[in-house]
CSV table of C-alpha atoms in Angstrom, one decimal:
chain,number,residue,atom,x,y,z
Y,26,MET,CA,-0.6,-0.2,0.2
Y,27,TYR,CA,2.6,2.0,0.8
Y,28,THR,CA,6.8,2.3,-0.4
Y,29,ASP,CA,7.7,5.9,0.6
Y,30,PRO,CA,10.6,4.7,4.1
Y,31,VAL,CA,9.3,8.3,5.1
Y,32,LYS,CA,5.8,7.4,5.1
Y,33,ILE,CA,6.1,4.2,6.8
Y,34,TYR,CA,7.8,5.6,9.0
Y,35,TRP,CA,6.2,8.5,10.5
Y,36,LEU,CA,2.7,5.4,10.1
Y,37,THR,CA,4.6,3.8,12.1
Y,38,LEU,CA,5.6,6.3,15.0
Y,39,LEU,CA,1.6,7.3,15.2
Y,40,ALA,CA,0.8,3.2,15.7
Y,41,LYS,CA,2.7,3.4,18.4
Y,42,LEU,CA,2.0,6.0,20.2
Y,43,ILE,CA,-1.5,5.3,19.8
Y,44,ILE,CA,-0.9,1.7,21.4
Y,45,LEU,CA,0.4,3.7,24.3
Y,46,GLU,CA,-1.6,6.7,24.8
Y,47,ILE,CA,-4.3,3.3,24.9
Y,48,ALA,CA,-2.3,1.5,26.9
Y,49,VAL,CA,-1.3,3.8,30.0
Y,50,ASN,CA,-4.8,5.7,30.3
Y,51,LEU,CA,-6.4,1.9,30.9
Y,52,ALA,CA,-3.7,1.1,33.7
Y,53,CYS,CA,-4.9,5.1,34.4
Y,54,PHE,CA,-8.7,3.1,34.8
Y,55,VAL,CA,-8.1,0.6,36.3
Y,56,TYR,CA,-5.9,2.1,39.0
Y,57,TYR,CA,-8.2,5.0,40.2
Y,58,SER,CA,-11.3,2.6,39.5
Y,59,ARG,CA,-10.7,2.5,43.2
Y,60,PHE,CA,-10.7,6.4,43.7
Y,61,ASN,CA,-14.7,6.1,42.8
Y,62,SER,CA,-15.2,4.8,46.5
Y,63,VAL,CA,-17.7,7.3,48.5
Y,64,THR,CA,-15.7,6.8,51.1
Y,65,TYR,CA,-12.9,8.1,49.4
Y,66,TRP,CA,-14.1,11.4,48.7
Y,67,HIS,CA,-15.7,11.4,52.2
Y,68,ARG,CA,-12.0,11.1,53.9
Y,69,LYS,CA,-10.7,14.2,51.4
Y,70,SER,CA,-14.3,16.5,53.1
Y,71,CYS,CA,-12.5,16.0,56.3
Y,72,VAL,CA,-9.6,18.2,55.1
Y,73,ALA,CA,-11.6,20.5,52.5
Y,74,ASP,CA,-15.2,20.9,52.6
Y,75,LEU,CA,-16.3,19.6,49.3
Y,76,ARG,CA,-19.2,21.7,48.9
Y,77,VAL,CA,-17.0,24.9,48.5
Y,78,TYR,CA,-14.2,22.9,46.2
Y,79,ALA,CA,-13.3,25.2,43.1
Y,80,GLU,CA,-11.0,26.1,40.8
Y,81,ASP,CA,-9.5,29.1,43.2
Y,82,SER,CA,-9.9,31.3,45.4
Y,83,GLU,CA,-9.5,34.6,44.0
Y,84,ALA,CA,-11.5,33.5,40.8
Y,85,GLN,CA,-15.0,32.1,42.5
Y,86,PRO,CA,-14.6,34.7,45.9
Y,87,GLU,CA,-17.6,32.6,47.5
Y,88,ILE,CA,-15.2,29.3,48.6
Y,89,GLU,CA,-15.2,28.8,51.5
Y,90,TYR,CA,-12.5,26.4,53.0
Y,91,ALA,CA,-13.3,24.4,55.8
Y,92,THR,CA,-9.7,24.8,57.8
Y,93,GLY,CA,-10.4,28.2,57.3
Y,94,GLN,CA,-10.8,29.7,61.0
Y,95,PRO,CA,-13.8,32.2,60.1
Y,96,ASN,CA,-15.6,29.6,57.9
Y,97,LEU,CA,-14.5,26.9,60.1
Y,98,GLU,CA,-17.9,27.4,62.5
Y,99,ARG,CA,-20.6,28.3,59.1
Y,100,HIS,CA,-19.0,25.1,58.4
Y,101,LEU,CA,-19.5,23.2,60.8
Y,102,SER,CA,-23.0,24.0,60.8
Y,103,TRP,CA,-24.1,23.5,57.2
Y,104,GLU,CA,-27.4,21.9,57.1
Y,105,PRO,CA,-27.7,20.0,53.9
Y,106,ALA,CA,-30.0,21.7,51.1
Y,107,ASN,CA,-31.7,18.2,51.2
Y,108,GLU,CA,-31.4,16.2,53.6
Y,109,SER,CA,-33.8,13.4,52.0
Y,110,GLY,CA,-31.1,13.1,49.6
Y,111,SER,CA,-29.8,10.8,51.4
Y,112,LYS,CA,-29.6,7.5,51.7
Y,113,PHE,CA,-27.9,3.9,53.6
Y,114,CYS,CA,-26.5,1.5,52.1
Y,115,PHE,CA,-26.9,-2.0,53.8
Y,116,THR,CA,-23.8,-3.7,51.4
Y,117,CYS,CA,-21.7,-1.1,52.6
Y,118,ASN,CA,-23.6,-0.2,56.3
Y,119,LYS,CA,-23.4,3.4,56.4
Y,120,GLU,CA,-25.2,6.2,54.7
Y,121,ALA,CA,-24.3,7.0,50.9
Y,122,PRO,CA,-25.2,10.5,49.0
Y,123,GLN,CA,-28.4,9.7,46.6
Y,124,ARG,CA,-26.0,9.8,43.7
Y,125,SER,CA,-24.6,7.0,44.3
Y,126,HIS,CA,-24.2,3.6,43.5
Y,127,HIS,CA,-23.4,0.1,44.7
Y,128,CYS,CA,-21.5,-2.1,42.6
Y,129,PRO,CA,-21.5,-5.7,43.9
Y,130,LEU,CA,-18.9,-6.5,41.2
Y,131,CYS,CA,-16.0,-3.5,42.8
Y,132,LYS,CA,-17.4,-4.1,46.2
Y,133,MET,CA,-18.0,-0.6,47.0
Y,134,CYS,CA,-20.4,1.9,47.3
Y,135,VAL,CA,-19.7,4.9,42.9
Y,136,LEU,CA,-20.0,7.9,43.4
Y,137,ARG,CA,-21.2,9.7,40.2
Y,138,LYS,CA,-21.5,6.2,38.9
Y,139,ASP,CA,-21.4,5.2,35.0
Y,140,HIS,CA,-21.5,1.8,34.5
Y,141,HIS,CA,-19.6,-0.7,35.1
Y,142,CYS,CA,-17.7,-1.2,32.3
Y,143,PHE,CA,-17.1,-5.0,32.2
Y,144,ILE,CA,-13.8,-5.3,29.5
Y,145,THR,CA,-11.4,-3.8,31.9
Y,146,GLY,CA,-13.2,-4.5,34.9
Y,147,ALA,CA,-14.0,-1.4,37.2
Y,148,CYS,CA,-16.6,0.5,37.2
Y,149,VAL,CA,-16.4,4.6,35.5
Y,150,GLY,CA,-17.4,6.9,37.4
Y,151,LEU,CA,-16.0,10.0,39.6
Y,152,GLY,CA,-12.5,9.0,40.2
Y,153,ASN,CA,-11.8,7.6,36.8
Y,154,GLN,CA,-14.1,8.9,33.4
Y,155,ARG,CA,-11.3,11.0,32.5
Y,156,TYR,CA,-9.4,8.4,31.8
Y,157,PHE,CA,-12.0,6.0,30.0
Y,158,MET,CA,-13.2,9.1,28.0
Y,159,VAL,CA,-9.7,9.1,26.7
Y,160,PHE,CA,-9.4,5.4,26.0
Y,161,LEU,CA,-12.1,5.5,23.7
Y,162,PHE,CA,-11.2,8.6,21.7
Y,163,TRP,CA,-8.1,7.7,21.3
Y,164,CYS,CA,-9.4,3.5,20.2
Y,165,THR,CA,-11.8,5.0,17.7
Y,166,ILE,CA,-8.9,7.4,16.3
Y,167,GLY,CA,-6.6,3.8,16.2
Y,168,LEU,CA,-9.0,2.2,14.6
Y,169,ILE,CA,-10.3,4.8,12.5
Y,170,ILE,CA,-6.6,4.9,10.8
Y,171,ALA,CA,-6.5,0.9,10.8
Y,172,MET,CA,-9.3,0.3,9.4
Y,173,PRO,CA,-8.7,1.4,5.5
Y,174,HIS,CA,-5.6,-0.5,6.1
Y,175,LEU,CA,-7.5,-4.0,7.3
Y,176,PHE,CA,-9.8,-2.8,4.7
Y,177,PHE,CA,-7.2,-2.6,2.0
Y,178,TYR,CA,-5.5,-6.3,2.3
Y,179,MET,CA,-8.7,-7.8,2.2
Y,180,ASN,CA,-9.6,-6.7,-1.1
Y,181,THR,CA,-6.6,-7.6,-2.4
Y,182,GLU,CA,-5.9,-10.6,-1.0
Y,183,VAL,CA,-9.4,-12.3,-0.1
Y,184,ALA,CA,-11.7,-11.0,-2.6
Y,185,TYR,CA,-12.7,-8.0,-4.4
Y,186,TRP,CA,-16.0,-6.5,-2.3
Y,187,TYR,CA,-17.9,-6.0,-4.5
Y,188,PRO,CA,-20.7,-7.8,-5.8
Y,189,PHE,CA,-20.6,-10.6,-3.2
Y,190,GLY,CA,-16.3,-10.6,-1.9
Y,191,PHE,CA,-17.1,-7.9,1.4
Y,192,LEU,CA,-18.8,-11.2,3.1
Y,193,TYR,CA,-16.2,-13.4,2.6
Y,194,TYR,CA,-15.0,-9.8,5.3
Y,195,ILE,CA,-16.9,-11.5,7.8
Y,196,GLY,CA,-15.4,-13.4,10.5
Y,197,PRO,CA,-18.7,-16.2,10.7
Y,198,VAL,CA,-18.8,-16.6,7.3
Y,199,ALA,CA,-14.4,-17.2,7.0
Y,200,VAL,CA,-14.4,-19.4,9.9
Y,201,PHE,CA,-17.1,-21.5,8.7
Y,202,ARG,CA,-15.6,-21.2,5.3
Y,203,TRP,CA,-11.7,-22.7,6.6
Y,204,ILE,CA,-13.0,-25.6,8.2
Y,205,PHE,CA,-15.0,-26.9,5.7
Y,206,GLY,CA,-11.6,-26.1,3.6
Y,207,TYR,CA,-12.4,-23.2,1.5
Y,208,THR,CA,-10.4,-20.8,3.0
Y,209,PRO,CA,-6.2,-20.5,4.5
Y,210,PHE,CA,-6.4,-20.5,8.6
Y,211,GLY,CA,-4.5,-16.9,8.1
Y,212,GLN,CA,-7.9,-15.2,5.6
Y,213,ALA,CA,-10.0,-16.8,8.5
Y,214,CYS,CA,-7.9,-14.3,11.0
Y,215,PHE,CA,-7.4,-11.9,9.2
Y,216,SER,CA,-10.9,-12.1,8.8
Y,217,THR,CA,-11.9,-12.1,11.7
Y,218,LEU,CA,-9.5,-9.6,13.2
Y,219,PHE,CA,-11.1,-7.3,10.1
Y,220,SER,CA,-14.3,-8.2,11.6
Y,221,PHE,CA,-13.1,-7.5,15.2
Y,222,ALA,CA,-12.0,-4.0,14.2
Y,223,ALA,CA,-15.1,-2.6,12.8
Y,224,ALA,CA,-17.2,-4.0,15.6
Y,225,SER,CA,-15.2,-2.0,17.6
Y,226,LEU,CA,-14.5,0.9,15.8
Y,227,ILE,CA,-18.4,0.8,16.2
Y,228,THR,CA,-18.5,0.5,19.7
Y,229,ALA,CA,-15.9,2.7,21.1
Y,230,GLY,CA,-16.7,5.9,18.8
Y,231,GLY,CA,-20.7,5.6,19.7
Y,232,PHE,CA,-19.1,5.3,23.4
Y,233,PHE,CA,-17.4,7.9,23.6
Y,234,GLY,CA,-20.0,10.8,22.0
Y,235,MET,CA,-22.3,9.2,23.8
Y,236,GLN,CA,-19.9,10.1,26.6
Y,237,VAL,CA,-19.5,13.8,25.4
Y,238,TYR,CA,-23.2,13.8,24.9
Y,239,TYR,CA,-23.7,13.0,29.0
Y,240,THR,CA,-20.6,15.2,30.3
Y,241,THR,CA,-22.2,18.2,28.0
Y,242,GLN,CA,-25.5,17.1,30.1
Y,243,GLY,CA,-23.8,17.9,33.8
Y,244,TYR,CA,-24.9,13.8,34.0
Y,245,THR,CA,-23.8,10.2,33.7
Y,246,MET,CA,-25.0,7.6,31.5
Y,247,TYR,CA,-26.2,5.9,34.9
Y,248,GLU,CA,-28.0,9.3,35.8
Y,249,TYR,CA,-29.3,10.4,32.6
Y,250,ASN,CA,-31.8,7.2,31.7
Y,251,ASN,CA,-32.2,7.1,35.6
Y,252,LEU,CA,-36.2,9.6,35.4
Y,253,THR,CA,-35.5,9.5,39.8
Y,254,VAL,CA,-32.3,11.0,39.3
Y,255,ARG,CA,-32.8,13.6,36.2
Y,256,ALA,CA,-36.2,15.0,38.2
Y,257,SER,CA,-34.3,15.3,41.5
Y,258,PHE,CA,-30.8,17.0,40.3
Y,259,GLN,CA,-30.4,19.8,37.5
Y,260,GLY,CA,-27.2,18.7,35.7
Y,261,ASP,CA,-23.7,18.9,37.3
Y,262,GLY,CA,-21.9,22.9,36.1
Y,263,GLU,CA,-24.0,25.7,34.9
Y,264,ASN,CA,-21.8,25.5,31.2
Y,265,LEU,CA,-19.2,23.0,30.0
Y,266,GLY,CA,-16.6,24.4,31.0
Y,267,GLU,CA,-17.4,23.3,34.2
Y,268,ARG,CA,-18.8,20.3,33.3
Y,269,PHE,CA,-15.9,19.3,31.8
Y,270,ARG,CA,-13.5,20.1,34.5
Y,271,LEU,CA,-15.2,18.5,36.4
Y,272,VAL,CA,-14.2,14.8,34.6
Y,273,PHE,CA,-10.9,16.8,33.3
Y,274,GLY,CA,-9.4,19.2,36.2
Y,275,ARG,CA,-8.2,22.2,35.2
Y,276,ASN,CA,-7.0,22.5,31.8
Y,277,TRP,CA,-9.3,19.6,30.0
Y,278,PHE,CA,-7.8,18.7,26.7
Y,279,VAL,CA,-4.6,18.5,28.1
Y,280,ASN,CA,-5.7,14.7,29.1
Y,281,PHE,CA,-6.3,13.7,25.4
Y,282,LEU,CA,-2.3,13.7,24.9
Y,283,VAL,CA,-1.1,13.3,28.5
Y,284,PRO,CA,-2.9,11.7,31.5
Y,285,LEU,CA,-3.2,14.6,33.8
Y,286,PRO,CA,-3.0,12.0,37.4
Y,287,TRP,CA,-3.0,15.5,39.9
Y,288,ASN,CA,-5.4,17.4,38.3
Y,289,LEU,CA,-8.3,16.2,40.1
Y,290,PRO,CA,-11.8,17.2,39.3
Y,291,VAL,CA,-13.2,20.5,39.9
Y,292,LEU,CA,-15.9,20.8,41.6
Y,293,THR,CA,-18.1,24.0,42.4
Y,294,PRO,CA,-20.4,24.9,45.3
Y,295,ALA,CA,-22.9,23.7,43.1
Y,296,ILE,CA,-21.6,20.6,42.4
Y,297,SER,CA,-20.0,19.6,45.4
Y,298,ASP,CA,-24.1,20.4,47.1
Y,299,SER,CA,-25.5,18.7,44.1
Y,300,LEU,CA,-22.9,15.2,44.9
Y,301,PHE,CA,-22.7,15.5,49.0
Y,302,ARG,CA,-26.1,15.5,49.9
Y,303,VAL,CA,-24.4,13.9,53.3
Y,304,ARG,CA,-23.1,15.9,56.2
Y,305,SER,CA,-19.9,14.7,57.0
Y,306,LYS,CA,-18.1,16.1,59.9
Y,307,VAL,CA,-14.4,18.3,59.9
Y,308,LEU,CA,-11.8,16.3,62.4
């Protein structure tokens, strides 16, 4: 398909970069899934009141930290906006915010849960959603680049696609043809790979599109499709900037190039009030 060594070099370099991005973000997604726990965020709220955790005190003068002496009394006397918003998790044996959901597979209450990903074996929540979205983004980019090359190979080495040659590109068809001796094993493998890549492109691209849409609406997938949650809570953030910073932190677009685990989600007072409907004490 290519004979220019310079073009081959740059395509190879791009492929390595995409594979590295996918691997790193997948590893971060699995590792930081532990930070989806409600317990983790409540522990952080013992140091600084997450109701009012925001970008910086200069940009938003209404920000108050629990450790600030003038505001400590107000923090201790704070009453949730909707006490009925809390719930009790009988599995964890503790009170949890209404916008948390217990995952029996992860064995914890996940704050701002999106869904449990069975492929990676972890929940998508407040602590790791950014890595899931970036993982899907680079998977989609990689498959968009790979599919034309796979199609070129199938079209030249297996069968011309028109009018019915494309049927040989379908994995199950190729496997049955191999079983009955009509197709070599190598071609059956490439047909299966082509079918898997096509399905993965549709899945990854579709999931990434849905993740972006739900983020722009201020909900997760679980919350958006739960009418009770949507009726009880408004979408997080007052604008797109706040909603993307809630997932990715400051300078959210940089996450698509380099993971920023130290760049914590930005919770404005309104978002924190919505997420944490359970009183937490200052230790």
